[in-house]
PDB file of C-alpha atoms in Angstrom:
ATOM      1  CA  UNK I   1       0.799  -7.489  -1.025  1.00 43.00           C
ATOM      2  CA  UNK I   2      -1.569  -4.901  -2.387  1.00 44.00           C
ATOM      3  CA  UNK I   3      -5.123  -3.915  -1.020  1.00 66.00           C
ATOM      4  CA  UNK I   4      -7.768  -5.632  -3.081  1.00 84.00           C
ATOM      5  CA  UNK I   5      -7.014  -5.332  -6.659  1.00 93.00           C
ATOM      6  CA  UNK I   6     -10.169  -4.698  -8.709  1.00 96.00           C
ATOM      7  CA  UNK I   7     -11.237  -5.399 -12.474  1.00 97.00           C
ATOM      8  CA  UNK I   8     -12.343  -1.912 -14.410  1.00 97.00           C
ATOM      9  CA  UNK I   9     -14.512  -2.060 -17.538  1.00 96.00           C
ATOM     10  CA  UNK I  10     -14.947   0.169 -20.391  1.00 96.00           C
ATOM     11  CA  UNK I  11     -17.006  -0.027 -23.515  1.00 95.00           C
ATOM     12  CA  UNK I  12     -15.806   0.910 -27.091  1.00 92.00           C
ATOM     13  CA  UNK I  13     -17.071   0.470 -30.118  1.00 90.00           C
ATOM     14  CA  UNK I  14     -14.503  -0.855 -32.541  1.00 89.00           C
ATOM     15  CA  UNK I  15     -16.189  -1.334 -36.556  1.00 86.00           C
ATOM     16  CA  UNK I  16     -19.611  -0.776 -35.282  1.00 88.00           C
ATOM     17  CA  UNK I  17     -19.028  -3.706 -32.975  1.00 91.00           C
ATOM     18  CA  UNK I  18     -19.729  -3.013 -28.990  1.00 94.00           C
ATOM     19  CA  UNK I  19     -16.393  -4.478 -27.165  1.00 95.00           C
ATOM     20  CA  UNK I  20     -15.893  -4.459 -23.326  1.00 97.00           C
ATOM     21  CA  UNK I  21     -12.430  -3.511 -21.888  1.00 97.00           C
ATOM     22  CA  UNK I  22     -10.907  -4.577 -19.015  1.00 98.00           C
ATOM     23  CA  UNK I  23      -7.891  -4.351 -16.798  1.00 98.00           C
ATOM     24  CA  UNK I  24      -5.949  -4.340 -13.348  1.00 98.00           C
ATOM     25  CA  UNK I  25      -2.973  -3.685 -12.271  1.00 98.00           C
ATOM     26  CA  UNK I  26      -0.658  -4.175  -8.892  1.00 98.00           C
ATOM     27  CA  UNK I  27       2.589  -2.836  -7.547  1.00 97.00           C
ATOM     28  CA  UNK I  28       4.700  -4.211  -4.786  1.00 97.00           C
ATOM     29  CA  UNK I  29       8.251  -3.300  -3.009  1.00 96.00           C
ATOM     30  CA  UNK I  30       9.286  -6.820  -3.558  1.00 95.00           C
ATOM     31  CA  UNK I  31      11.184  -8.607  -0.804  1.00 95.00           C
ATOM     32  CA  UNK I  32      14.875  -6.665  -1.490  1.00 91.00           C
ATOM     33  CA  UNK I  33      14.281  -3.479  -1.870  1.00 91.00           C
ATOM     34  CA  UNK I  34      13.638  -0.989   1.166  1.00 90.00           C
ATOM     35  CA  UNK I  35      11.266   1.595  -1.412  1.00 92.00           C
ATOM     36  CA  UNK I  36       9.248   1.134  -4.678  1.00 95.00           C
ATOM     37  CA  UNK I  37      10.204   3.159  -7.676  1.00 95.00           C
ATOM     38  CA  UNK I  38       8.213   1.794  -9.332  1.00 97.00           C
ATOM     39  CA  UNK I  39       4.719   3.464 -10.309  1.00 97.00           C
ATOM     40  CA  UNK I  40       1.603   2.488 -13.288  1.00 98.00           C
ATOM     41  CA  UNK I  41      -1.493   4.127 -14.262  1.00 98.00           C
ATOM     42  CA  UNK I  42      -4.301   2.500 -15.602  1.00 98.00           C
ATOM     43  CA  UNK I  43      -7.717   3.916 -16.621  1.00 97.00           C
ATOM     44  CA  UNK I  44      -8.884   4.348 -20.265  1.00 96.00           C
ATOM     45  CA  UNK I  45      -7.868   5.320 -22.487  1.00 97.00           C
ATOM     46  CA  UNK I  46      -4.208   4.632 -21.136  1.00 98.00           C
ATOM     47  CA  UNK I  47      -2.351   2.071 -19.217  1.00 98.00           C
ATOM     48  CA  UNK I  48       0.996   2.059 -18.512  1.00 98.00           C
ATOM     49  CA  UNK I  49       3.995   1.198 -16.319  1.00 98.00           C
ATOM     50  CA  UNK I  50       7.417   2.882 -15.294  1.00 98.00           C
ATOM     51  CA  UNK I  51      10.284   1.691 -13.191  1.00 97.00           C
ATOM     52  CA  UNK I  52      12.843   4.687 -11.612  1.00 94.00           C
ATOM     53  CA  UNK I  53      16.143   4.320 -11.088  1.00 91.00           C
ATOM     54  CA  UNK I  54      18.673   7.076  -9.751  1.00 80.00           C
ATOM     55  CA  UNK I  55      20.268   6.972  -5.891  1.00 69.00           C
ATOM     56  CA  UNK I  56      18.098   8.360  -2.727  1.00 65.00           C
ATOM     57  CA  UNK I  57      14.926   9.154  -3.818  1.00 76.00           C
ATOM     58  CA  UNK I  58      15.715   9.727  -7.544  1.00 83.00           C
ATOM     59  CA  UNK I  59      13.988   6.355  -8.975  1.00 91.00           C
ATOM     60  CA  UNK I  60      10.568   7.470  -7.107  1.00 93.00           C
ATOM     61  CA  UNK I  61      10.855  11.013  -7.864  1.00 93.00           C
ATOM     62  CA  UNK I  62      11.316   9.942 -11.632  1.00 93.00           C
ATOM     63  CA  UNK I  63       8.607   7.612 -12.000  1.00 96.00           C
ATOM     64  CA  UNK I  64       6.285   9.391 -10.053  1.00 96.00           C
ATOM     65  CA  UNK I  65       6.509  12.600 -12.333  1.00 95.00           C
ATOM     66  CA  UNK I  66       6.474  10.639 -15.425  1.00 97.00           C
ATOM     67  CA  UNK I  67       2.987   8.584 -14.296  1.00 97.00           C
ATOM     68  CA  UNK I  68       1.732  11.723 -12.838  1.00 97.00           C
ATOM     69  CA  UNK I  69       2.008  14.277 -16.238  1.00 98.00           C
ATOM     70  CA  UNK I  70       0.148  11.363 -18.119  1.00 98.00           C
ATOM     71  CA  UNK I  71      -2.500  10.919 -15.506  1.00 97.00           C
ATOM     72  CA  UNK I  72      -3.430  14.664 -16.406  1.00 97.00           C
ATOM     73  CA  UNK I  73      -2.871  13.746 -20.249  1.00 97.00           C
ATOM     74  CA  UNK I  74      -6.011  11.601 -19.775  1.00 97.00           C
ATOM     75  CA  UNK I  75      -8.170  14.305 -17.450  1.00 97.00           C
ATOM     76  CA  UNK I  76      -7.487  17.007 -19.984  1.00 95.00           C
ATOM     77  CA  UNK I  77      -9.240  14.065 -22.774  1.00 92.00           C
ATOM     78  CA  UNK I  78      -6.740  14.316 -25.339  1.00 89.00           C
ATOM     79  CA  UNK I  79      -4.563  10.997 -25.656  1.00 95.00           C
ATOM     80  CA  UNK I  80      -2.152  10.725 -28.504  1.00 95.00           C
ATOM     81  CA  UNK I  81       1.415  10.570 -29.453  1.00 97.00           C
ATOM     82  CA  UNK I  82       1.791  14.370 -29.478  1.00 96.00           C
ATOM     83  CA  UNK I  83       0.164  15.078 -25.744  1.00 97.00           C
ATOM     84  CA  UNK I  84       2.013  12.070 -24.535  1.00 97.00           C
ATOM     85  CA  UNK I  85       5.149  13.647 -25.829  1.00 97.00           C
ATOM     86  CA  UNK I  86       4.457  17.063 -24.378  1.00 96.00           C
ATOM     87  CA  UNK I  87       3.858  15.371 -20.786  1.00 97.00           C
ATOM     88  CA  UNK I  88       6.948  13.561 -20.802  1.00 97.00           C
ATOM     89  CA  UNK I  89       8.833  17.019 -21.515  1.00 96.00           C
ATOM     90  CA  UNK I  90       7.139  18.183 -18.634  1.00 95.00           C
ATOM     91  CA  UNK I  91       8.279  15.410 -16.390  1.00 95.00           C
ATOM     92  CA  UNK I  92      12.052  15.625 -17.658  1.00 93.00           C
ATOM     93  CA  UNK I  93      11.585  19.680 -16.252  1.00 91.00           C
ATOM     94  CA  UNK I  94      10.094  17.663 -13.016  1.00 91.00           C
ATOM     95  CA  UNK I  95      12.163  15.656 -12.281  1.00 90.00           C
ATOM     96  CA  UNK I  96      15.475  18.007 -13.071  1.00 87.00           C
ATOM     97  CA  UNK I  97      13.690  20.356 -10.817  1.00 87.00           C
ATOM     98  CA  UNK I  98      13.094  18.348  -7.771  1.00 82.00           C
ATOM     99  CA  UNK I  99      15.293  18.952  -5.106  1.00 72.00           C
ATOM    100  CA  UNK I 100      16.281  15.366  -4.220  1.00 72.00           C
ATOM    101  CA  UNK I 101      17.152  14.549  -7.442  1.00 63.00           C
ATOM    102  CA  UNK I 102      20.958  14.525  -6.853  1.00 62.00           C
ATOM    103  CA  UNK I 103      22.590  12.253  -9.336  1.00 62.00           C
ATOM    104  CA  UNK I 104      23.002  11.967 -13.248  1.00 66.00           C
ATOM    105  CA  UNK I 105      21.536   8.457 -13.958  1.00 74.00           C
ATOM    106  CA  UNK I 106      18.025   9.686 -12.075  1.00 88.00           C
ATOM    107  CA  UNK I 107      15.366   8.563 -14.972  1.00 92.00           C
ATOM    108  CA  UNK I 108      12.323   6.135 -15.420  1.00 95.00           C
ATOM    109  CA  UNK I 109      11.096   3.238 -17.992  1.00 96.00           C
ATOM    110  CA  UNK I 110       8.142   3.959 -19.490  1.00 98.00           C
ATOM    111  CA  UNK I 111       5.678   1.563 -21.349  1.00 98.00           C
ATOM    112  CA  UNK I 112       2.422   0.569 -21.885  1.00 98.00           C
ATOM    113  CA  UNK I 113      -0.296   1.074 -24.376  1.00 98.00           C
ATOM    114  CA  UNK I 114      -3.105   3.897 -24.995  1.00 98.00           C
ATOM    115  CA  UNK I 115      -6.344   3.518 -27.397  1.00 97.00           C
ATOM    116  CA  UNK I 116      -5.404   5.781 -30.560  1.00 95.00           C
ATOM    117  CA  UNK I 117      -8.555   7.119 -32.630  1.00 91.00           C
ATOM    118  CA  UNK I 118      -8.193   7.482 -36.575  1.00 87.00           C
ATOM    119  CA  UNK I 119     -11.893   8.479 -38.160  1.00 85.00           C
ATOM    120  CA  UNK I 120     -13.616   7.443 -34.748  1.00 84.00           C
ATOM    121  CA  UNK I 121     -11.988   3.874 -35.076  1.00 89.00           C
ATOM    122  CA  UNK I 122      -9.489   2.630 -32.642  1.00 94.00           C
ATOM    123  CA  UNK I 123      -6.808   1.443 -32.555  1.00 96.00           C
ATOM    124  CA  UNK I 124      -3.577   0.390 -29.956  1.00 98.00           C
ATOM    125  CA  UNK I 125      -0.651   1.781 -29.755  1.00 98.00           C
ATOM    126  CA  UNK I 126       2.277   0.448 -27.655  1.00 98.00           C
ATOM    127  CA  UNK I 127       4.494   3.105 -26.331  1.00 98.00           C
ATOM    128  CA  UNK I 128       8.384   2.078 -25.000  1.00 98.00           C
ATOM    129  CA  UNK I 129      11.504   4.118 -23.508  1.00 97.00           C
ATOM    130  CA  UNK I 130      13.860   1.782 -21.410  1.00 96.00           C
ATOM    131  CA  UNK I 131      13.779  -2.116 -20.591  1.00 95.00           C
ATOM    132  CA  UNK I 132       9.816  -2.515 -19.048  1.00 97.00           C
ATOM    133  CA  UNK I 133       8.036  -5.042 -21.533  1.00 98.00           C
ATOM    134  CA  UNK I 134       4.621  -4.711 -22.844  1.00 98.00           C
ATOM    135  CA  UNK I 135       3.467  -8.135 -23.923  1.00 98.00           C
ATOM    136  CA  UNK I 136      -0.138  -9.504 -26.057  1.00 98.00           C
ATOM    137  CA  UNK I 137      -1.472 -13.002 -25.686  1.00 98.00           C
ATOM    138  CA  UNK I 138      -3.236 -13.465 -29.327  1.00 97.00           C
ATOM    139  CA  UNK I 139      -5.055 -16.478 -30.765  1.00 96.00           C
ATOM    140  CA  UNK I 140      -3.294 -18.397 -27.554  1.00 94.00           C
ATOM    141  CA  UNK I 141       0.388 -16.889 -28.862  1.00 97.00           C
ATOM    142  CA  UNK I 142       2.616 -14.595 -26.358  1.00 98.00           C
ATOM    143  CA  UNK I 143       4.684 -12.283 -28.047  1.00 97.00           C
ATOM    144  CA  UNK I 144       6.534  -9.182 -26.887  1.00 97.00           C
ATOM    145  CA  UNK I 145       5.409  -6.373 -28.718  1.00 98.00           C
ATOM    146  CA  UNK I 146       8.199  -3.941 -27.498  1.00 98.00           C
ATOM    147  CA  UNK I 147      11.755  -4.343 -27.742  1.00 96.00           C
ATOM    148  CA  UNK I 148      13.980  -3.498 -24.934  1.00 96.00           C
ATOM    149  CA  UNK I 149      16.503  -0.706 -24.778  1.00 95.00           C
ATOM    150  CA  UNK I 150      19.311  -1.960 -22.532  1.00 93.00           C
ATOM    151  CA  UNK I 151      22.657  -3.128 -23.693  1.00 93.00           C
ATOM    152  CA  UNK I 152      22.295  -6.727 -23.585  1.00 93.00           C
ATOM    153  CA  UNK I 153      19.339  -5.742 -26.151  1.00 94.00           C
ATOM    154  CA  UNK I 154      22.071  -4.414 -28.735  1.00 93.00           C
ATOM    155  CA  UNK I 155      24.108  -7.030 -28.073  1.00 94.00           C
ATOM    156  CA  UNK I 156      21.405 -10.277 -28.916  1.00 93.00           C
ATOM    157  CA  UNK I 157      20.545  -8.380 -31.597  1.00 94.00           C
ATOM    158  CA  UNK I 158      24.673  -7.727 -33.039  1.00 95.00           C
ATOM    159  CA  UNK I 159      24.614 -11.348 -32.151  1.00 95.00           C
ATOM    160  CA  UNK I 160      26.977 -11.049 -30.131  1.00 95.00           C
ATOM    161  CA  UNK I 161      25.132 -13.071 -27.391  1.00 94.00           C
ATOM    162  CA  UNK I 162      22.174 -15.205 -27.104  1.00 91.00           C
ATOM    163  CA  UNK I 163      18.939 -14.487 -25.082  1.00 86.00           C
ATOM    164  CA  UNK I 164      20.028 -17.387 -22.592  1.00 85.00           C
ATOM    165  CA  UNK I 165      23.483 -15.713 -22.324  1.00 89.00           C
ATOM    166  CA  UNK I 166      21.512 -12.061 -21.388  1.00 86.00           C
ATOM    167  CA  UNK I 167      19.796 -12.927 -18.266  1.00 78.00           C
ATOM    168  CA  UNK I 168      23.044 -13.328 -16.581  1.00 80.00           C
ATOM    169  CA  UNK I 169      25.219 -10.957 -18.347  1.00 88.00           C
ATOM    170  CA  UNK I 170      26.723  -8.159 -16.140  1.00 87.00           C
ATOM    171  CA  UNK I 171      25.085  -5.749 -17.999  1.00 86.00           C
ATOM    172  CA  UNK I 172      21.650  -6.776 -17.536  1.00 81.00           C
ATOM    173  CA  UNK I 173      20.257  -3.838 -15.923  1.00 81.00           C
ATOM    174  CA  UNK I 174      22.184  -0.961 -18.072  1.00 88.00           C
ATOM    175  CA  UNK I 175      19.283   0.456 -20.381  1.00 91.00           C
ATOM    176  CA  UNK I 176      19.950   3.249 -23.249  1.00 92.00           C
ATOM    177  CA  UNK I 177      16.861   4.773 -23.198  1.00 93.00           C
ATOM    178  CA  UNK I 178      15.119   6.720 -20.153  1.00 92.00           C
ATOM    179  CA  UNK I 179      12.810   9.679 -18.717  1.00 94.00           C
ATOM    180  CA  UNK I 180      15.338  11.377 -16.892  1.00 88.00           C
ATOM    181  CA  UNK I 181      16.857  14.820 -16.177  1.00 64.00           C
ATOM    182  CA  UNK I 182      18.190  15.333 -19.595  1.00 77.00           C
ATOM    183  CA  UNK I 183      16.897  15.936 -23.179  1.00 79.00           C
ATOM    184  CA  UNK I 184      13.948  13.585 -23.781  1.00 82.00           C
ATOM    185  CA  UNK I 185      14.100  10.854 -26.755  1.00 85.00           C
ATOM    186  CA  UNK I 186      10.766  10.090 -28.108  1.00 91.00           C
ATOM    187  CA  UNK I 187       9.663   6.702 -27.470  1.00 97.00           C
ATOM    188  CA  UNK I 188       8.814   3.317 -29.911  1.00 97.00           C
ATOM    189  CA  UNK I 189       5.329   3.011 -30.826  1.00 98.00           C
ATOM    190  CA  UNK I 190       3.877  -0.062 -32.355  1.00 98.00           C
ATOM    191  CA  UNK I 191       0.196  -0.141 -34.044  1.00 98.00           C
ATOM    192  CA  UNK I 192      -2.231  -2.758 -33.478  1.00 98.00           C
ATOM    193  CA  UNK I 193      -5.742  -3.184 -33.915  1.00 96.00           C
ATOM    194  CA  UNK I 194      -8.317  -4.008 -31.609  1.00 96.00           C
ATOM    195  CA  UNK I 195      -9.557  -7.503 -31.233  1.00 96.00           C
ATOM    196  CA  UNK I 196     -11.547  -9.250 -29.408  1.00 96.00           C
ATOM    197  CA  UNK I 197      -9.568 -12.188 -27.196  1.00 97.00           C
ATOM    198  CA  UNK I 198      -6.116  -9.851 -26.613  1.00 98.00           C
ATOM    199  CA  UNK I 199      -4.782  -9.595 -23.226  1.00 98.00           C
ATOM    200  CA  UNK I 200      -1.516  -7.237 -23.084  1.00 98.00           C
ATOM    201  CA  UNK I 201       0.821  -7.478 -20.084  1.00 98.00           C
ATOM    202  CA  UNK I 202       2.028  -4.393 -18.835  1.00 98.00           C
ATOM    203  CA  UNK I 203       5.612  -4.685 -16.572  1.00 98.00           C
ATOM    204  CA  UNK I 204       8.850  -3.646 -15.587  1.00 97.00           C
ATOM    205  CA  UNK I 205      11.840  -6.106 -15.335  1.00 95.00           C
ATOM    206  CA  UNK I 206      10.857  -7.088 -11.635  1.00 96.00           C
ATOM    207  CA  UNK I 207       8.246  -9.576 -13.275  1.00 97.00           C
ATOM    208  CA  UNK I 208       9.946 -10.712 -16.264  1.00 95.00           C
ATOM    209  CA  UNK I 209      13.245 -11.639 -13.487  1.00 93.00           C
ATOM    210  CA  UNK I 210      10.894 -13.711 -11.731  1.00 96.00           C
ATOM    211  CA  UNK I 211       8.436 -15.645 -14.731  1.00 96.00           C
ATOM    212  CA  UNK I 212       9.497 -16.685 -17.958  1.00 95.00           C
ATOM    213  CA  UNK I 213       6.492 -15.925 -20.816  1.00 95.00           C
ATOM    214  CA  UNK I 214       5.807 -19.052 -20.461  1.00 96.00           C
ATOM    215  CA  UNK I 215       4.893 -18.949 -16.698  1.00 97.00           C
ATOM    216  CA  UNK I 216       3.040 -15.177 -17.819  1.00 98.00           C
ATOM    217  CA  UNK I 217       1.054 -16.846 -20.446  1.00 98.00           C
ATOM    218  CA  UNK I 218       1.020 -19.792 -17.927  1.00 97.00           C
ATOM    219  CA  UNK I 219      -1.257 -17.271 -15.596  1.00 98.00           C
ATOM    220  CA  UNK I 220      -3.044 -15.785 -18.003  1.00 98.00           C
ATOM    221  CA  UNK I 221      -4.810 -19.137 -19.406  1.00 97.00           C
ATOM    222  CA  UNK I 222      -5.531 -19.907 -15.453  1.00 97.00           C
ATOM    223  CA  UNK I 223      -7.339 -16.530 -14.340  1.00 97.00           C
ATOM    224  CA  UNK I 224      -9.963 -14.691 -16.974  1.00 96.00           C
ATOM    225  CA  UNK I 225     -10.468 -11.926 -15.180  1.00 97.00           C
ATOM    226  CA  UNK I 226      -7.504  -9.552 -14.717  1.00 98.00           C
ATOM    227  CA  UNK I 227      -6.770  -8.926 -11.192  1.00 98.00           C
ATOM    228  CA  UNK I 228      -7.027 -12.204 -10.291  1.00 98.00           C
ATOM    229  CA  UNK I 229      -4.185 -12.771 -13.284  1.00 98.00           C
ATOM    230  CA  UNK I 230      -2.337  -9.905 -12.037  1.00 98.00           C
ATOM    231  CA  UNK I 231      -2.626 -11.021  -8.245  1.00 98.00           C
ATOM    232  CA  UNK I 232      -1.363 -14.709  -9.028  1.00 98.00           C
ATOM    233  CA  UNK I 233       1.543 -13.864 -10.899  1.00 98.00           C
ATOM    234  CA  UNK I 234       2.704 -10.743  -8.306  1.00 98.00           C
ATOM    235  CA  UNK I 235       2.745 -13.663  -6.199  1.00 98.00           C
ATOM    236  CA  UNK I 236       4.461 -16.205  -8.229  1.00 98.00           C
ATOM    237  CA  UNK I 237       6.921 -13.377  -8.772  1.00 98.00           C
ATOM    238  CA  UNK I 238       7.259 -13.030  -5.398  1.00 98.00           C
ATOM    239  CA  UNK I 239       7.696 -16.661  -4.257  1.00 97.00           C
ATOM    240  CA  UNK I 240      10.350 -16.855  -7.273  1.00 96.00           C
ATOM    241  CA  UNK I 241      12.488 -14.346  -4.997  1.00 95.00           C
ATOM    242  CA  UNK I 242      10.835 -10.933  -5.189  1.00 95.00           C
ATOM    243  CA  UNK I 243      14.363  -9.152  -6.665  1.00 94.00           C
ATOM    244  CA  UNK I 244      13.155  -6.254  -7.514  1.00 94.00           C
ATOM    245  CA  UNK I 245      10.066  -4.047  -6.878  1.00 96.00           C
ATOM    246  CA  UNK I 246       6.988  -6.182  -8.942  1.00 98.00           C
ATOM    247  CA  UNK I 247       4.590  -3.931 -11.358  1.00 98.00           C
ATOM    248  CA  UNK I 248       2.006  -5.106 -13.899  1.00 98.00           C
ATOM    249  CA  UNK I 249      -1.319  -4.361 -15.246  1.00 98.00           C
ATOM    250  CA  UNK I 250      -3.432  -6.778 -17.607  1.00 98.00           C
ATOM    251  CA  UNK I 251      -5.726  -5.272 -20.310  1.00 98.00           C
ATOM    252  CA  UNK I 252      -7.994  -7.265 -21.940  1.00 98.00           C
ATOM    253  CA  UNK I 253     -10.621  -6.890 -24.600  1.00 97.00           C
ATOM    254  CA  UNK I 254     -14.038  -9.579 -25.229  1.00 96.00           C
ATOM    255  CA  UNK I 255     -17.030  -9.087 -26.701  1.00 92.00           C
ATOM    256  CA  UNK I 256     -19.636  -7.185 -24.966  1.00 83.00           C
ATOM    257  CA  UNK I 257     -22.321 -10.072 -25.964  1.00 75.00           C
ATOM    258  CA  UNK I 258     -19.690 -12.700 -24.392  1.00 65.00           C
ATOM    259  CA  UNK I 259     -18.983 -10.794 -21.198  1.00 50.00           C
ATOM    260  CA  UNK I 260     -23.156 -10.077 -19.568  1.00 44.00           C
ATOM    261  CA  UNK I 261     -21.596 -10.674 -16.061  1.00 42.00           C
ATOM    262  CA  UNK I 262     -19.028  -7.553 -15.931  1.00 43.00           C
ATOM    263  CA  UNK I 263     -19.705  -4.943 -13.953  1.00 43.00           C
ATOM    264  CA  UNK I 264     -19.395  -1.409 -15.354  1.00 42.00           C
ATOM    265  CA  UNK I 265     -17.450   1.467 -13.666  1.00 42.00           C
ATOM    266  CA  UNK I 266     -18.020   4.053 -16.394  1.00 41.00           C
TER     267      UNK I 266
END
């Protein structure tokens, strides 16, 4: 298990309306796997999630550069589709580069979602390359806002199988879509608005092997505050068998007025 996750806060002002943002987020080897290749980032105005694959080292290497190129996307201050875009060039370069990247199907998942700004208003937007999921808990609903690429994917949606049929299908862990050491496809972006009451979840497949949305939403109505969410369902993922390494951050967003006992980081 982790060190002591902690809750973050930010402020924004969304239609001249103050409202607090919050989030957390936890990674852990799992109980079969010997390394993590999996990696996140989470700090406004961007919070995201990637899960490497590729022998030796490759997986690590891959996430790793990815997370790290975005981490400076949100030091240099400029967060949006086109500098995101740019730093996940740079990580292909990275990770082609780096000497212990020895085998073609080195590459990464990325999602997660970043605050876009349009006339000083914000705005989500949910970024996707690969099979990691971002989910959004609104008006007590849980829906995946991304869609997976992986083959079982196409095939639900050919209809060619059913979502029952694609948790045990022999391709279930064949994506179409990474962050790798070859020419970069852009990701899928998805625009929401910012309300008051969302919580997104944030994960690669080593949660959503482990909980069903219904055990995810399950959490989320149990804990309020996000690490606590994120620490109980890392460890409901891990009692469930720990397959795979476990990543996922929580964002939330409440009304300022509703939310006096926070405490502020920024």
């Amino acid at each position: 298990m982790s060190d002591t996750t902690t809750t973050k806060t930010r402020s924004v002002t969304v239609a001249q309306r103050t409202l607090l943002i919050s989030w957390a987020g936890v990674t852990d080897v799992g109980k079969r796997r010997e390394t993590n290749q999996d990696a996140f980032f989470a700090d406004y105005p961007l919070f995201i999630v990637a899960d490497g694959m590729g022998g030796h080292a490759g997986g690590e290497i891959a996430s790793r550069s990815t997370v790290d190129r975005l981490e400076a996307v949100v030091a240099s201050g400029a967060v949006e589709r086109e500098s995101i875009e740019g730093a996940l060039q740079l990580a292909v370069g990275d990770i082609a580069d780096h000497p212990e990247t020895t085998d073609e199907g080195t590459g990464t998942t990325l999602t997660g979602v970043f605050l876009e700004f349009e006339n000083d208003e914000p705005h989500w937007a949910a970024l996707n390359i690969g099979d990691s999921r971002v989910y959004l808990l609104r008006d007590d609903r849980l829906v995946q806002v991304t869609t997976d690429h992986s083959v079982v994917q196409e095939l639900i949606a050919a209809g060619k199988i059913s979502p029952e049929e694609a948790e045990g299908h022999p391709y279930s862990n064949v994506i179409t879509r990474a962050v790798g050491a070859s020419e970069l496809t852009a990701p899928d972006y998805v625009t929401l608005e910012v309300r008051a009451g969302d919580r997104f979840v944030i994960c690669s497949d080593g949660l959503t092997k482990e909980l069903t949305d219904y055990g995810i939403q399950h959490f989320l109505r149990e804990h309020a505050d996000p690490a606590a969410a994120v620490d109980a369902m890392l460890a409901a993922a891990l009692e469930n068998g720990g397959r795979d390494n476990v990543t996922l951050v929580i964002v939330q967003v409440a009304d300022e007025s509703s939310s006096t006992s926070e405490a502020r980081t920024e």
